Amino acid sequence: MTIKLNNYFDLDSTITCGQIFRYDIEEDNSYTVILPDRVINVKKVNDELIVESSNNDNLEEVVLEYFDLKEDYESINKEILKKDNSIKDIIEFSKGLKIINEPRFEAIISYMLSTNNSVPNIKSALDHISKRYGKKVLFRGKEYYLFPDRKDLMNASTTDLREVKCGFRDQYIYDLIHSELDVDSIENMTTKDAIDYLTSYKGIGIKVASCILLFSYKKRDVFPVDTWVKKYMKDKYNLEGINNINDYIYEKYAEYSGVVLQYIFNYNRNKEVK
DNA sequence: CGCCAGGTGCGAA
DNA sequence: TTCGCACCTGGC
């Protein structure tokens, strides 16, 4: 099917800027992405998005929601510019970058796996988990495995989790799966309450909680402070310490902090390429 | 080999 | 409250 795009959408940056782990770049420069209930292939041609899917139920709505295409980024960008005109070039460069709305449970496990880990290893663990516990899908002549539901992981032991490459995070993940955690309740919490709630689970610190809230709960007033942001703030503003960085960014960008940080990250990552 | 990767939990000061 | 250290795993 084809989706007509009304405004800027930078599909390449959105998929490859580090928000998601489980995607493939195909030879024709399209992307294959694994969603909770289907595998899709997307390609941008001019102002249209060409979408193929292993499951066509409600497809347009699913794609619009996943890539956050219903959000009015033009207004958001204007608001950001009002707050800080000095990053005009960065916004111009990154306009079209969307914050992907990731499935909640998968996002929680993904970012728990990211602690002291590398991107290829995170992807490897997610693929191993999916292959062992997720549903197999045939799509365009290839096999894919959907990420399992929480209930599918209920009978995975810590040893099993170790075998699917979770490493020392096996116990944290096991405990979380079997905990009272109510994934949907987070949606209605204030950002502060949501962070407190998530970080009460072992294996989830402030950075992981921030990623989960930004990428899976549309909370744009949170922003992951990782090694990259720390280095950037030190180099550019000679600012150190997580609390100082947090205060600085939030005072400047408030409810758009998470979006701005993604823009800056995307700019610094790709500015040489384009 | 040792070091590090999109951090976090833990015990010691 | 802050500080230093260990930590699966895999690539260099």
PDB file of C-alpha atoms (C1' of nucleotides) in Angstrom:
ATOM      1  CA  MET A   1       0.000   0.000   0.000  1.00  0.00           C
ATOM      2  CA  THR A   2       1.011   3.619  -0.384  1.00  0.00           C
ATOM      3  CA  ILE A   3       0.810   6.359   2.202  1.00  0.00           C
ATOM      4  CA  LYS A   4       0.850   9.953   1.102  1.00  0.00           C
ATOM      5  CA  LEU A   5       3.136  12.036   3.321  1.00  0.00           C
ATOM      6  CA  ASN A   6       1.978  15.526   4.202  1.00  0.00           C
ATOM      7  CA  ASN A   7       5.198  16.896   5.587  1.00  0.00           C
ATOM      8  CA  TYR A   8       8.858  16.111   6.007  1.00  0.00           C
ATOM      9  CA  PHE A   9       9.681  12.543   6.896  1.00  0.00           C
ATOM     10  CA  ASP A  10      13.299  11.411   6.966  1.00  0.00           C
ATOM     11  CA  LEU A  11      12.795   7.658   6.938  1.00  0.00           C
ATOM     12  CA  ASP A  12      16.515   6.865   6.808  1.00  0.00           C
ATOM     13  CA  SER A  13      17.482   8.883   9.868  1.00  0.00           C
ATOM     14  CA  THR A  14      14.411   7.828  11.787  1.00  0.00           C
ATOM     15  CA  ILE A  15      15.208   4.148  11.403  1.00  0.00           C
ATOM     16  CA  THR A  16      18.997   4.238  11.632  1.00  0.00           C
ATOM     17  CA  CYS A  17      19.637   6.876  14.300  1.00  0.00           C
ATOM     18  CA  GLY A  18      19.663   4.326  17.074  1.00  0.00           C
ATOM     19  CA  GLN A  19      16.089   4.270  18.285  1.00  0.00           C
ATOM     20  CA  ILE A  20      15.404   0.706  17.244  1.00  0.00           C
ATOM     21  CA  PHE A  21      17.545  -2.390  16.981  1.00  0.00           C
ATOM     22  CA  ARG A  22      15.660  -4.927  14.896  1.00  0.00           C
ATOM     23  CA  TYR A  23      15.641  -3.740  11.306  1.00  0.00           C
ATOM     24  CA  ASP A  24      17.404  -4.606   8.050  1.00  0.00           C
ATOM     25  CA  ILE A  25      18.486  -2.366   5.211  1.00  0.00           C
ATOM     26  CA  GLU A  26      17.609  -4.030   1.921  1.00  0.00           C
ATOM     27  CA  GLU A  27      19.467  -3.818  -1.376  1.00  0.00           C
ATOM     28  CA  ASP A  28      16.887  -1.457  -2.858  1.00  0.00           C
ATOM     29  CA  ASN A  29      17.389   0.890   0.122  1.00  0.00           C
ATOM     30  CA  SER A  30      14.081  -0.065   1.641  1.00  0.00           C
ATOM     31  CA  TYR A  31      13.881  -1.098   5.295  1.00  0.00           C
ATOM     32  CA  THR A  32      12.423  -4.202   6.826  1.00  0.00           C
ATOM     33  CA  VAL A  33      11.240  -3.615  10.376  1.00  0.00           C
ATOM     34  CA  ILE A  34       9.807  -6.064  12.883  1.00  0.00           C
ATOM     35  CA  LEU A  35       6.705  -4.804  14.688  1.00  0.00           C
ATOM     36  CA  PRO A  36       4.872  -6.623  17.494  1.00  0.00           C
ATOM     37  CA  ASP A  37       2.361  -8.338  15.227  1.00  0.00           C
ATOM     38  CA  ARG A  38       3.872  -8.141  11.748  1.00  0.00           C
ATOM     39  CA  VAL A  39       6.933  -7.554   9.623  1.00  0.00           C
ATOM     40  CA  ILE A  40       6.868  -4.558   7.318  1.00  0.00           C
ATOM     41  CA  ASN A  41       9.006  -3.286   4.485  1.00  0.00           C
ATOM     42  CA  VAL A  42       9.024   0.460   3.925  1.00  0.00           C
ATOM     43  CA  LYS A  43      10.513   2.601   1.214  1.00  0.00           C
ATOM     44  CA  LYS A  44      10.197   6.300   0.659  1.00  0.00           C
ATOM     45  CA  VAL A  45       9.666   7.505  -2.883  1.00  0.00           C
ATOM     46  CA  ASN A  46       9.277  11.274  -3.215  1.00  0.00           C
ATOM     47  CA  ASP A  47       6.409  12.204  -0.918  1.00  0.00           C
ATOM     48  CA  GLU A  48       5.032   8.718  -0.614  1.00  0.00           C
ATOM     49  CA  LEU A  49       5.722   5.818   1.671  1.00  0.00           C
ATOM     50  CA  ILE A  50       5.469   2.420   0.023  1.00  0.00           C
ATOM     51  CA  VAL A  51       4.600  -0.225   2.561  1.00  0.00           C
ATOM     52  CA  GLU A  52       4.467  -3.999   2.327  1.00  0.00           C
ATOM     53  CA  SER A  53       3.408  -6.024   5.315  1.00  0.00           C
ATOM     54  CA  SER A  54       3.040  -9.625   6.392  1.00  0.00           C
ATOM     55  CA  ASN A  55      -0.266  -8.573   7.946  1.00  0.00           C
ATOM     56  CA  ASN A  56      -2.470  -5.913   6.412  1.00  0.00           C
ATOM     57  CA  ASP A  57      -4.839  -5.404   9.356  1.00  0.00           C
ATOM     58  CA  ASN A  58      -5.255  -1.713   9.951  1.00  0.00           C
ATOM     59  CA  LEU A  59      -1.920  -1.224   8.213  1.00  0.00           C
ATOM     60  CA  GLU A  60      -2.008   2.499   7.498  1.00  0.00           C
ATOM     61  CA  GLU A  61      -2.931   3.329  11.077  1.00  0.00           C
ATOM     62  CA  VAL A  62      -0.217   1.019  12.449  1.00  0.00           C
ATOM     63  CA  VAL A  63       2.456   2.595  10.264  1.00  0.00           C
ATOM     64  CA  LEU A  64       1.360   6.174  11.002  1.00  0.00           C
ATOM     65  CA  GLU A  65       1.427   5.464  14.710  1.00  0.00           C
ATOM     66  CA  TYR A  66       4.739   3.593  14.694  1.00  0.00           C
ATOM     67  CA  PHE A  67       6.613   6.357  12.906  1.00  0.00           C
ATOM     68  CA  ASP A  68       4.739   9.064  14.821  1.00  0.00           C
ATOM     69  CA  LEU A  69       3.459  10.538  11.568  1.00  0.00           C
ATOM     70  CA  LYS A  70       0.332  11.960  13.176  1.00  0.00           C
ATOM     71  CA  GLU A  71       2.314  14.240  15.454  1.00  0.00           C
ATOM     72  CA  ASP A  72       2.719  17.841  14.333  1.00  0.00           C
ATOM     73  CA  TYR A  73       6.499  18.178  14.256  1.00  0.00           C
ATOM     74  CA  GLU A  74       6.294  21.487  12.439  1.00  0.00           C
ATOM     75  CA  SER A  75       4.720  23.056  15.504  1.00  0.00           C
ATOM     76  CA  ILE A  76       7.134  21.275  17.815  1.00  0.00           C
ATOM     77  CA  ASN A  77      10.084  22.592  15.825  1.00  0.00           C
ATOM     78  CA  LYS A  78       8.716  26.126  15.974  1.00  0.00           C
ATOM     79  CA  GLU A  79       8.358  25.869  19.735  1.00  0.00           C
ATOM     80  CA  ILE A  80      11.901  24.572  20.060  1.00  0.00           C
ATOM     81  CA  LEU A  81      13.205  27.459  17.972  1.00  0.00           C
ATOM     82  CA  LYS A  82      11.420  29.913  20.254  1.00  0.00           C
ATOM     83  CA  LYS A  83      13.267  28.417  23.185  1.00  0.00           C
ATOM     84  CA  ASP A  84      16.669  28.296  21.519  1.00  0.00           C
ATOM     85  CA  ASN A  85      17.279  29.927  18.189  1.00  0.00           C
ATOM     86  CA  SER A  86      20.947  28.927  18.245  1.00  0.00           C
ATOM     87  CA  ILE A  87      20.175  25.387  17.130  1.00  0.00           C
ATOM     88  CA  LYS A  88      18.388  26.509  13.997  1.00  0.00           C
ATOM     89  CA  ASP A  89      20.800  24.644  11.729  1.00  0.00           C
ATOM     90  CA  ILE A  90      20.421  21.461  13.723  1.00  0.00           C
ATOM     91  CA  ILE A  91      16.632  21.601  13.498  1.00  0.00           C
ATOM     92  CA  GLU A  92      16.761  22.342   9.792  1.00  0.00           C
ATOM     93  CA  PHE A  93      19.085  19.372   9.338  1.00  0.00           C
ATOM     94  CA  SER A  94      17.015  17.018  11.461  1.00  0.00           C
ATOM     95  CA  LYS A  95      13.540  18.072  10.385  1.00  0.00           C
ATOM     96  CA  GLY A  96      11.823  14.921   9.279  1.00  0.00           C
ATOM     97  CA  LEU A  97      13.293  12.865  12.091  1.00  0.00           C
ATOM     98  CA  LYS A  98      10.494  11.244  14.068  1.00  0.00           C
ATOM     99  CA  ILE A  99      10.509   9.612  17.475  1.00  0.00           C
ATOM    100  CA  ILE A 100       9.415   6.037  16.865  1.00  0.00           C
ATOM    101  CA  ASN A 101       6.638   4.672  19.070  1.00  0.00           C
ATOM    102  CA  GLU A 102       8.064   1.349  20.142  1.00  0.00           C
ATOM    103  CA  PRO A 103       6.067  -1.507  21.651  1.00  0.00           C
ATOM    104  CA  ARG A 104       6.218  -1.208  25.428  1.00  0.00           C
ATOM    105  CA  PHE A 105       7.332  -4.581  26.642  1.00  0.00           C
ATOM    106  CA  GLU A 106       9.929  -4.951  23.907  1.00  0.00           C
ATOM    107  CA  ALA A 107      11.254  -1.475  24.647  1.00  0.00           C
ATOM    108  CA  ILE A 108      11.646  -2.280  28.332  1.00  0.00           C
ATOM    109  CA  ILE A 109      13.598  -5.473  27.620  1.00  0.00           C
ATOM    110  CA  SER A 110      15.633  -3.828  24.835  1.00  0.00           C
ATOM    111  CA  TYR A 111      16.873  -0.987  26.996  1.00  0.00           C
ATOM    112  CA  MET A 112      17.508  -3.275  29.945  1.00  0.00           C
ATOM    113  CA  LEU A 113      19.801  -5.163  27.596  1.00  0.00           C
ATOM    114  CA  SER A 114      21.568  -1.941  26.630  1.00  0.00           C
ATOM    115  CA  THR A 115      23.317  -1.537  29.975  1.00  0.00           C
ATOM    116  CA  ASN A 116      27.062  -1.792  29.497  1.00  0.00           C
ATOM    117  CA  ASN A 117      26.469  -3.435  26.149  1.00  0.00           C
ATOM    118  CA  SER A 118      27.118  -2.744  22.477  1.00  0.00           C
ATOM    119  CA  VAL A 119      24.485  -2.237  19.790  1.00  0.00           C
ATOM    120  CA  PRO A 120      25.368  -5.441  17.876  1.00  0.00           C
ATOM    121  CA  ASN A 121      25.168  -7.436  21.099  1.00  0.00           C
ATOM    122  CA  ILE A 122      21.820  -5.902  22.018  1.00  0.00           C
ATOM    123  CA  LYS A 123      20.460  -6.822  18.609  1.00  0.00           C
ATOM    124  CA  SER A 124      21.900 -10.305  18.947  1.00  0.00           C
ATOM    125  CA  ALA A 125      20.142 -10.879  22.269  1.00  0.00           C
ATOM    126  CA  LEU A 126      16.832  -9.550  20.943  1.00  0.00           C
ATOM    127  CA  ASP A 127      17.103 -11.824  17.913  1.00  0.00           C
ATOM    128  CA  HIS A 128      17.953 -14.841  20.067  1.00  0.00           C
ATOM    129  CA  ILE A 129      15.022 -14.147  22.400  1.00  0.00           C
ATOM    130  CA  SER A 130      12.658 -13.750  19.465  1.00  0.00           C
ATOM    131  CA  LYS A 131      13.866 -16.854  17.694  1.00  0.00           C
ATOM    132  CA  ARG A 132      13.358 -18.948  20.788  1.00  0.00           C
ATOM    133  CA  TYR A 133      10.153 -17.460  22.180  1.00  0.00           C
ATOM    134  CA  GLY A 134       8.553 -15.431  19.417  1.00  0.00           C
ATOM    135  CA  LYS A 135       6.281 -16.294  16.545  1.00  0.00           C
ATOM    136  CA  LYS A 136       7.828 -17.109  13.187  1.00  0.00           C
ATOM    137  CA  VAL A 137       6.698 -15.031  10.224  1.00  0.00           C
ATOM    138  CA  LEU A 138       7.446 -15.655   6.561  1.00  0.00           C
ATOM    139  CA  PHE A 139       7.794 -12.432   4.659  1.00  0.00           C
ATOM    140  CA  ARG A 140       9.169 -11.779   1.188  1.00  0.00           C
ATOM    141  CA  GLY A 141      10.838 -15.159   1.146  1.00  0.00           C
ATOM    142  CA  LYS A 142      12.595 -14.825   4.464  1.00  0.00           C
ATOM    143  CA  GLU A 143      11.952 -15.970   8.027  1.00  0.00           C
ATOM    144  CA  TYR A 144      11.491 -13.427  10.785  1.00  0.00           C
ATOM    145  CA  TYR A 145      10.626 -13.809  14.433  1.00  0.00           C
ATOM    146  CA  LEU A 146       8.327 -11.402  16.248  1.00  0.00           C
ATOM    147  CA  PHE A 147       9.354 -10.287  19.703  1.00  0.00           C
ATOM    148  CA  PRO A 148       7.514 -12.450  22.241  1.00  0.00           C
ATOM    149  CA  ASP A 149       4.815 -11.257  24.611  1.00  0.00           C
ATOM    150  CA  ARG A 150       5.538 -11.190  28.296  1.00  0.00           C
ATOM    151  CA  LYS A 151       3.449 -14.319  28.832  1.00  0.00           C
ATOM    152  CA  ASP A 152       5.565 -16.165  26.272  1.00  0.00           C
ATOM    153  CA  LEU A 153       8.613 -15.451  28.418  1.00  0.00           C
ATOM    154  CA  MET A 154       6.997 -16.544  31.661  1.00  0.00           C
ATOM    155  CA  ASN A 155       8.552 -19.982  31.558  1.00  0.00           C
ATOM    156  CA  ALA A 156      12.010 -18.813  30.578  1.00  0.00           C
ATOM    157  CA  SER A 157      14.443 -19.515  33.414  1.00  0.00           C
ATOM    158  CA  THR A 158      17.468 -17.370  34.166  1.00  0.00           C
ATOM    159  CA  THR A 159      19.554 -20.093  32.541  1.00  0.00           C
ATOM    160  CA  ASP A 160      17.414 -19.848  29.428  1.00  0.00           C
ATOM    161  CA  LEU A 161      17.856 -16.090  29.406  1.00  0.00           C
ATOM    162  CA  ARG A 162      21.592 -16.551  29.713  1.00  0.00           C
ATOM    163  CA  GLU A 163      21.505 -18.854  26.711  1.00  0.00           C
ATOM    164  CA  VAL A 164      19.767 -16.234  24.590  1.00  0.00           C
ATOM    165  CA  LYS A 165      22.616 -13.797  25.326  1.00  0.00           C
ATOM    166  CA  CYS A 166      21.126 -11.652  28.044  1.00  0.00           C
ATOM    167  CA  GLY A 167      24.345 -11.951  30.020  1.00  0.00           C
ATOM    168  CA  PHE A 168      24.445 -10.750  33.618  1.00  0.00           C
ATOM    169  CA  ARG A 169      21.083  -9.020  33.046  1.00  0.00           C
ATOM    170  CA  ASP A 170      19.339 -12.412  33.112  1.00  0.00           C
ATOM    171  CA  GLN A 171      18.196 -12.150  36.728  1.00  0.00           C
ATOM    172  CA  TYR A 172      16.958  -8.563  36.328  1.00  0.00           C
ATOM    173  CA  ILE A 173      14.916  -9.501  33.274  1.00  0.00           C
ATOM    174  CA  TYR A 174      13.587 -12.644  34.912  1.00  0.00           C
ATOM    175  CA  ASP A 175      12.527 -10.712  38.006  1.00  0.00           C
ATOM    176  CA  LEU A 176      10.836  -8.020  35.944  1.00  0.00           C
ATOM    177  CA  ILE A 177       8.879 -10.520  33.864  1.00  0.00           C
ATOM    178  CA  HIS A 178       7.595 -12.199  37.015  1.00  0.00           C
ATOM    179  CA  SER A 179       7.001  -8.962  38.923  1.00  0.00           C
ATOM    180  CA  GLU A 180       3.835  -6.960  39.509  1.00  0.00           C
ATOM    181  CA  LEU A 181       4.946  -4.477  36.848  1.00  0.00           C
ATOM    182  CA  ASP A 182       1.918  -3.040  35.091  1.00  0.00           C
ATOM    183  CA  VAL A 183       3.209  -1.909  31.714  1.00  0.00           C
ATOM    184  CA  ASP A 184       0.043  -0.009  30.780  1.00  0.00           C
ATOM    185  CA  SER A 185      -0.288   1.883  34.047  1.00  0.00           C
ATOM    186  CA  ILE A 186       2.822   3.907  33.224  1.00  0.00           C
ATOM    187  CA  GLU A 187       0.974   5.728  30.473  1.00  0.00           C
ATOM    188  CA  ASN A 188      -1.073   7.767  32.928  1.00  0.00           C
ATOM    189  CA  MET A 189       1.722   8.569  35.350  1.00  0.00           C
ATOM    190  CA  THR A 190       3.540  11.860  35.583  1.00  0.00           C
ATOM    191  CA  THR A 191       7.038  11.677  34.201  1.00  0.00           C
ATOM    192  CA  LYS A 192       8.548  11.780  37.667  1.00  0.00           C
ATOM    193  CA  ASP A 193       6.312   8.994  38.959  1.00  0.00           C
ATOM    194  CA  ALA A 194       7.012   6.915  35.866  1.00  0.00           C
ATOM    195  CA  ILE A 195      10.759   7.258  36.353  1.00  0.00           C
ATOM    196  CA  ASP A 196      10.466   6.345  40.040  1.00  0.00           C
ATOM    197  CA  TYR A 197       8.278   3.373  39.160  1.00  0.00           C
ATOM    198  CA  LEU A 198      10.574   2.034  36.453  1.00  0.00           C
ATOM    199  CA  THR A 199      13.792   2.582  38.377  1.00  0.00           C
ATOM    200  CA  SER A 200      12.393   0.634  41.320  1.00  0.00           C
ATOM    201  CA  TYR A 201      13.151  -2.437  39.215  1.00  0.00           C
ATOM    202  CA  LYS A 202      16.700  -3.707  39.258  1.00  0.00           C
ATOM    203  CA  GLY A 203      18.459  -3.311  35.973  1.00  0.00           C
ATOM    204  CA  ILE A 204      16.586  -0.116  35.183  1.00  0.00           C
ATOM    205  CA  GLY A 205      18.420   3.082  36.054  1.00  0.00           C
ATOM    206  CA  ILE A 206      17.684   6.639  35.072  1.00  0.00           C
ATOM    207  CA  LYS A 207      19.060   6.316  31.549  1.00  0.00           C
ATOM    208  CA  VAL A 208      17.179   3.135  30.704  1.00  0.00           C
ATOM    209  CA  ALA A 209      13.972   4.515  32.224  1.00  0.00           C
ATOM    210  CA  SER A 210      14.361   7.666  30.129  1.00  0.00           C
ATOM    211  CA  CYS A 211      14.756   5.659  26.928  1.00  0.00           C
ATOM    212  CA  ILE A 212      11.665   3.614  27.717  1.00  0.00           C
ATOM    213  CA  LEU A 213       9.559   6.702  28.431  1.00  0.00           C
ATOM    214  CA  LEU A 214      10.770   8.649  25.418  1.00  0.00           C
ATOM    215  CA  PHE A 215      10.575   5.882  22.861  1.00  0.00           C
ATOM    216  CA  SER A 216       7.584   3.946  24.103  1.00  0.00           C
ATOM    217  CA  TYR A 217       5.345   6.317  26.092  1.00  0.00           C
ATOM    218  CA  LYS A 218       5.626   9.559  24.126  1.00  0.00           C
ATOM    219  CA  LYS A 219       7.094  11.371  27.098  1.00  0.00           C
ATOM    220  CA  ARG A 220       9.176  14.030  25.387  1.00  0.00           C
ATOM    221  CA  ASP A 221      10.258  15.785  28.575  1.00  0.00           C
ATOM    222  CA  VAL A 222      12.663  12.951  29.364  1.00  0.00           C
ATOM    223  CA  PHE A 223      15.998  12.523  27.677  1.00  0.00           C
ATOM    224  CA  PRO A 224      18.532   9.740  28.013  1.00  0.00           C
ATOM    225  CA  VAL A 225      21.883  11.011  29.238  1.00  0.00           C
ATOM    226  CA  ASP A 226      24.290   8.420  27.924  1.00  0.00           C
ATOM    227  CA  THR A 227      28.032   8.394  27.351  1.00  0.00           C
ATOM    228  CA  TRP A 228      27.515  10.263  24.089  1.00  0.00           C
ATOM    229  CA  VAL A 229      25.498  13.099  25.641  1.00  0.00           C
ATOM    230  CA  LYS A 230      27.971  13.344  28.507  1.00  0.00           C
ATOM    231  CA  LYS A 231      30.826  13.773  26.073  1.00  0.00           C
ATOM    232  CA  TYR A 232      28.883  16.296  24.001  1.00  0.00           C
ATOM    233  CA  MET A 233      27.975  18.437  27.012  1.00  0.00           C
ATOM    234  CA  LYS A 234      31.520  18.312  28.302  1.00  0.00           C
ATOM    235  CA  ASP A 235      33.039  19.247  24.929  1.00  0.00           C
ATOM    236  CA  LYS A 236      30.550  21.954  24.035  1.00  0.00           C
ATOM    237  CA  TYR A 237      29.599  23.509  27.378  1.00  0.00           C
ATOM    238  CA  ASN A 238      32.257  22.104  29.713  1.00  0.00           C
ATOM    239  CA  LEU A 239      29.372  20.736  31.738  1.00  0.00           C
ATOM    240  CA  GLU A 240      29.808  17.613  33.855  1.00  0.00           C
ATOM    241  CA  GLY A 241      27.707  15.543  36.213  1.00  0.00           C
ATOM    242  CA  ILE A 242      24.362  13.980  35.420  1.00  0.00           C
ATOM    243  CA  ASN A 243      22.381  16.411  37.560  1.00  0.00           C
ATOM    244  CA  ASN A 244      23.999  19.460  36.005  1.00  0.00           C
ATOM    245  CA  ILE A 245      23.365  18.118  32.510  1.00  0.00           C
ATOM    246  CA  ASN A 246      19.756  17.272  33.374  1.00  0.00           C
ATOM    247  CA  ASP A 247      19.056  20.714  34.799  1.00  0.00           C
ATOM    248  CA  TYR A 248      20.694  22.479  31.905  1.00  0.00           C
ATOM    249  CA  ILE A 249      18.790  20.617  29.187  1.00  0.00           C
ATOM    250  CA  TYR A 250      15.446  20.669  30.943  1.00  0.00           C
ATOM    251  CA  GLU A 251      15.644  24.382  31.734  1.00  0.00           C
ATOM    252  CA  LYS A 252      16.376  25.071  28.097  1.00  0.00           C
ATOM    253  CA  TYR A 253      13.967  22.752  26.296  1.00  0.00           C
ATOM    254  CA  ALA A 254      11.459  21.563  28.905  1.00  0.00           C
ATOM    255  CA  GLU A 255       8.733  19.407  27.329  1.00  0.00           C
ATOM    256  CA  TYR A 256      10.734  19.048  24.113  1.00  0.00           C
ATOM    257  CA  SER A 257      14.031  17.954  25.664  1.00  0.00           C
ATOM    258  CA  GLY A 258      13.863  14.414  24.343  1.00  0.00           C
ATOM    259  CA  VAL A 259      13.123  15.524  20.802  1.00  0.00           C
ATOM    260  CA  VAL A 260      15.902  18.122  20.812  1.00  0.00           C
ATOM    261  CA  LEU A 261      18.455  15.632  22.036  1.00  0.00           C
ATOM    262  CA  GLN A 262      17.524  13.247  19.248  1.00  0.00           C
ATOM    263  CA  TYR A 263      17.917  16.071  16.744  1.00  0.00           C
ATOM    264  CA  ILE A 264      21.345  16.951  18.096  1.00  0.00           C
ATOM    265  CA  PHE A 265      22.403  13.318  18.124  1.00  0.00           C
ATOM    266  CA  ASN A 266      21.236  12.857  14.540  1.00  0.00           C
ATOM    267  CA  TYR A 267      23.005  16.039  13.443  1.00  0.00           C
ATOM    268  CA  ASN A 268      26.318  15.120  14.948  1.00  0.00           C
ATOM    269  CA  ARG A 269      26.119  11.579  13.698  1.00  0.00           C
ATOM    270  CA  ASN A 270      25.260  12.387  10.093  1.00  0.00           C
ATOM    271  CA  LYS A 271      26.432  15.896   9.305  1.00  0.00           C
ATOM    272  CA  GLU A 272      29.589  14.653   7.554  1.00  0.00           C
ATOM    273  CA  VAL A 273      27.644  12.171   5.465  1.00  0.00           C
ATOM    274  CA  LYS A 274      25.069  14.439   3.903  1.00  0.00           C
TER     275      LYS A 274
ATOM    276  C1'  DC B   1      45.751 -10.794  25.866  1.00  0.00           C
ATOM    277  C1'  DG B   2      43.188  -6.191  27.654  1.00  0.00           C
ATOM    278  C1'  DC B   3      39.809  -2.834  26.689  1.00  0.00           C
ATOM    279  C1'  DC B   4      35.360  -1.229  25.791  1.00  0.00           C
ATOM    280  C1'  DA B   5      30.352  -0.844  24.502  1.00  0.00           C
ATOM    281  C1'  DG B   6      23.961   3.877  24.321  1.00  0.00           C
ATOM    282  C1'  DG B   7      24.712   1.710  32.710  1.00  0.00           C
ATOM    283  C1'  DT B   8      23.594  -0.145  36.982  1.00  0.00           C
ATOM    284  C1'  DG B   9      23.859  -2.166  41.693  1.00  0.00           C
ATOM    285  C1'  DC B  10      26.524  -2.511  45.507  1.00  0.00           C
ATOM    286  C1'  DG B  11      29.466  -1.657  49.361  1.00  0.00           C
ATOM    287  C1'  DA B  12      32.696   1.595  51.394  1.00  0.00           C
ATOM    288  C1'  DA B  13      33.985   6.214  52.734  1.00  0.00           C
TER     289       DA B  13
ATOM    290  C1'  DT C   1      25.420  11.466  48.947  1.00  0.00           C
ATOM    291  C1'  DT C   2      29.138  10.364  46.309  1.00  0.00           C
ATOM    292  C1'  DC C   3      32.832   7.065  44.594  1.00  0.00           C
ATOM    293  C1'  DG C   4      34.942   3.009  42.662  1.00  0.00           C
ATOM    294  C1'  DC C   5      34.417  -1.394  40.955  1.00  0.00           C
ATOM    295  C1'  DA C   6      32.522  -5.622  38.832  1.00  0.00           C
ATOM    296  C1'  DC C   7      29.785  -7.272  35.261  1.00  0.00           C
ATOM    297  C1'  DC C   8      27.885 -11.362  30.285  1.00  0.00           C
ATOM    298  C1'  DT C   9      29.243 -11.007  25.736  1.00  0.00           C
ATOM    299  C1'  DG C  10      31.676 -10.252  21.452  1.00  0.00           C
ATOM    300  C1'  DG C  11      34.681  -7.429  18.471  1.00  0.00           C
ATOM    301  C1'  DC C  12      39.057  -5.274  17.924  1.00  0.00           C
TER     302       DC C  12
END
